[in-house]
XYZ file of C-alpha atoms in Angstrom:
245
model
C -4.342 -13.411 31.797
C -5.066 -11.058 28.903
C -6.978 -13.479 26.677
C -8.654 -15.170 29.616
C -10.130 -11.826 30.578
C -11.080 -10.652 27.094
C -12.878 -13.693 25.739
C -15.843 -13.784 28.143
C -16.547 -10.070 27.893
C -18.397 -10.071 24.576
C -21.293 -11.990 26.115
C -21.744 -9.516 28.980
C -20.966 -6.221 27.273
C -24.626 -5.304 26.801
C -25.709 -5.960 30.394
C -24.966 -2.465 31.706
C -24.344 -1.752 35.371
C -21.964 -3.891 37.340
C -24.338 -3.705 40.304
C -26.387 -6.678 39.056
C -23.362 -8.974 39.283
C -22.370 -10.552 42.584
C -18.981 -9.647 43.987
C -16.258 -12.133 43.232
C -13.427 -13.154 45.530
C -10.791 -10.458 45.807
C -7.860 -11.088 43.474
C -4.241 -10.540 44.393
C -3.090 -8.206 41.620
C 0.427 -7.840 42.985
C 1.602 -10.917 41.103
C 0.742 -9.628 37.639
C 3.532 -9.973 35.088
C 5.268 -6.692 34.331
C 5.723 -6.606 30.559
C 8.946 -5.068 29.236
C 10.272 -3.967 25.864
C 12.560 -6.670 24.432
C 16.001 -5.414 23.416
C 16.721 -4.918 19.742
C 18.744 -7.869 18.395
C 20.951 -5.448 16.424
C 22.225 -1.856 16.602
C 19.949 1.100 15.841
C 21.833 1.845 12.626
C 22.007 -1.776 11.431
C 19.132 -1.341 8.964
C 20.544 1.728 7.236
C 20.188 2.999 4.560
C 16.690 1.489 4.451
C 15.588 2.457 7.964
C 17.547 5.121 9.816
C 19.012 4.819 13.294
C 16.853 7.746 14.412
C 13.662 5.998 13.341
C 14.675 2.749 14.991
C 15.575 4.410 18.282
C 12.356 6.395 18.458
C 10.251 3.469 17.305
C 11.739 0.979 19.749
C 12.540 3.147 22.764
C 9.558 5.502 22.683
C 6.652 3.988 20.773
C 7.046 0.368 21.862
C 7.648 1.506 25.425
C 4.375 3.453 25.325
C 2.454 0.298 24.387
C 4.126 -1.692 27.157
C 3.358 1.017 29.725
C -0.267 1.175 28.585
C -0.601 -2.619 28.691
C 0.774 -2.886 32.229
C -1.584 -0.147 33.411
C -4.621 -1.663 31.696
C -3.931 -5.131 33.096
C -3.644 -3.797 36.646
C -6.860 -1.835 36.250
C -8.606 -4.874 34.781
C -7.496 -7.053 37.679
C -8.775 -4.483 40.161
C -12.079 -4.190 38.303
C -12.548 -7.973 38.320
C -11.704 -8.151 41.984
C -14.533 -5.779 42.925
C -16.995 -7.051 40.323
C -17.036 -3.833 38.277
C -18.128 -5.272 34.932
C -18.644 -1.830 33.407
C -14.981 -1.023 33.990
C -13.978 -4.448 32.665
C -15.784 -3.809 29.382
C -14.315 -0.322 29.073
C -10.812 -1.683 29.616
C -11.018 -4.116 26.694
C -10.135 -1.278 24.312
C -6.803 -0.241 25.931
C -5.935 -3.908 26.483
C -6.522 -4.670 22.807
C -4.640 -1.616 21.585
C -1.631 -1.720 23.889
C -1.436 -5.510 24.049
C -1.532 -5.681 20.269
C 1.111 -2.975 20.022
C 3.435 -4.920 22.308
C 2.891 -8.243 20.535
C 3.195 -6.841 17.017
C 6.359 -4.884 17.703
C 8.002 -7.793 19.522
C 7.649 -9.774 16.296
C 8.594 -6.820 14.080
C 12.067 -6.384 15.583
C 12.854 -10.055 14.965
C 11.541 -10.131 11.418
C 14.103 -7.470 10.465
C 17.814 -8.154 10.032
C 20.924 -6.011 9.584
C 21.710 -4.830 6.078
C 25.048 -6.658 6.136
C 23.469 -9.962 7.179
C 22.900 -12.882 4.832
C 19.515 -13.466 6.477
C 17.820 -10.960 4.165
C 18.033 -13.504 1.343
C 15.328 -16.164 1.325
C 16.870 -19.643 1.712
C 16.896 -21.159 -1.779
C 14.811 -24.293 -2.060
C 13.295 -23.753 1.378
C 9.714 -24.764 2.065
C 8.697 -21.120 2.405
C 10.231 -20.155 -0.922
C 8.501 -23.073 -2.629
C 5.151 -22.134 -1.085
C 5.525 -18.508 -2.192
C 6.436 -19.499 -5.756
C 3.578 -22.010 -5.902
C 0.965 -19.521 -4.713
C 2.209 -16.221 -6.119
C 4.397 -17.207 -9.081
C 7.650 -15.757 -7.765
C 9.083 -13.918 -4.785
C 8.978 -10.611 -6.660
C 5.317 -11.166 -7.584
C 4.521 -11.885 -3.946
C 6.258 -8.701 -2.763
C 4.455 -6.627 -5.401
C 1.082 -8.008 -4.321
C 1.871 -7.657 -0.619
C 2.902 -4.030 -1.075
C -0.122 -3.169 -3.217
C -2.450 -4.514 -0.521
C -0.592 -3.046 2.442
C -0.073 0.423 0.958
C -3.852 0.782 0.764
C -4.450 0.468 4.513
C -6.582 3.424 5.561
C -4.897 5.231 8.422
C -2.563 3.057 10.475
C -2.109 -0.686 10.608
C -0.051 -3.717 9.639
C 0.485 -5.880 6.586
C 0.907 -9.602 7.222
C 2.057 -12.751 5.534
C 0.379 -15.525 7.496
C -0.090 -19.247 7.306
C -3.799 -20.023 7.215
C -4.062 -23.316 9.051
C -7.620 -23.903 7.829
C -6.766 -23.448 4.147
C -3.236 -24.854 4.669
C -1.890 -22.018 2.540
C -0.219 -18.623 2.791
C -2.370 -15.517 3.118
C -1.744 -11.797 2.739
C -3.943 -9.899 5.183
C -4.025 -6.492 6.863
C -5.070 -5.378 10.320
C -6.052 -1.917 11.500
C -4.298 0.030 14.225
C -2.548 -2.476 16.538
C -4.906 -5.383 15.939
C -3.304 -8.809 15.718
C -4.116 -11.345 12.991
C -7.143 -13.437 14.005
C -6.128 -16.862 15.284
C -7.402 -19.267 14.367
C -6.723 -19.518 11.526
C -3.794 -17.143 10.924
C -0.249 -17.810 12.169
C 1.992 -14.758 11.526
C 5.068 -15.282 9.360
C 5.995 -11.671 8.463
C 4.455 -8.477 9.848
C 5.235 -4.990 8.526
C 4.310 -1.886 10.503
C 2.805 0.877 8.353
C 2.084 3.358 11.099
C 3.731 6.624 10.073
C 6.040 6.511 13.086
C 7.741 3.536 11.384
C 8.877 5.543 8.358
C 7.830 9.214 8.294
C 11.168 10.738 9.346
C 12.802 9.111 6.325
C 10.067 8.593 3.736
C 7.622 11.351 4.759
C 4.170 10.307 3.541
C 5.503 7.940 0.860
C 4.394 4.635 2.333
C 5.025 2.881 -0.964
C 8.712 3.807 -0.958
C 9.058 2.532 2.606
C 7.412 -0.758 1.692
C 9.658 -1.171 -1.338
C 12.756 -0.569 0.804
C 11.985 -2.682 3.847
C 12.211 -5.975 1.966
C 15.970 -5.388 1.803
C 16.161 -6.025 5.553
C 13.492 -8.695 6.050
C 14.832 -11.655 8.017
C 13.908 -14.547 5.752
C 15.615 -17.069 8.016
C 13.267 -16.041 10.837
C 10.319 -16.124 8.429
C 11.258 -19.616 7.255
C 11.470 -20.818 10.854
C 8.047 -19.375 11.623
C 6.590 -20.964 8.513
C 8.018 -24.376 9.362
C 6.650 -24.121 12.903
C 3.200 -23.176 11.613
C 3.010 -25.930 8.990
C 4.252 -28.624 11.366
C 1.703 -27.647 13.984
C 4.382 -26.703 16.505
C 2.995 -23.159 16.513
C -0.686 -22.397 16.162
C -0.422 -18.657 16.455
C -0.777 -18.453 20.213
C 0.198 -14.957 21.261
C 2.773 -16.158 23.795
C 4.629 -17.843 20.925
C 5.049 -14.687 18.857
C 8.113 -13.112 20.442
């Protein structure tokens, strides 16, 4: 429902009062999906010493929950606004839907793109298609990480750094998004997303975002990233939001 509601709003945002629009049939909002926080696929302390158990518990149980709560509230309010033809309220609700919906989507991917420190998944599969693409475009894995970190560390305020597959260029891209925005699709299919909001690292790294970025690659789930890359290249996944988690 989220995208179906958001896409038409840009064309009506400047029209002002909802009174000029005819009332639409009343919608039954009781059947709306209740979004929930997915469970972590590992223990809170599984990423130590790179990310502490305290950070992971707060990040997952408090911050992600806040986005889910905000998304559920915004969707109910949007449904009610549509049901009574209140276009002004619909337009105003696009902001909390974008913020909280993006927060839920981004974090659902983030938990899966990390892997326990004692797992073998934090080593990129040698000879894999993803490794070959990274070496071809960036020269080496270490060169890619250096470039990714140099771009992502410069995000003003809060946001995310992304490795995506650009299905127009048929190549990998390093992009950033502000706040809880999701990579634009088309053309970008997310492969790896790294949260650089301070709540993701401040308790351990204080304001040293660069140190956090250098450390997190030790617990990146390259097996998950390879799977996402293969799905994107084959056309199985086109970056539809429902495919992310």
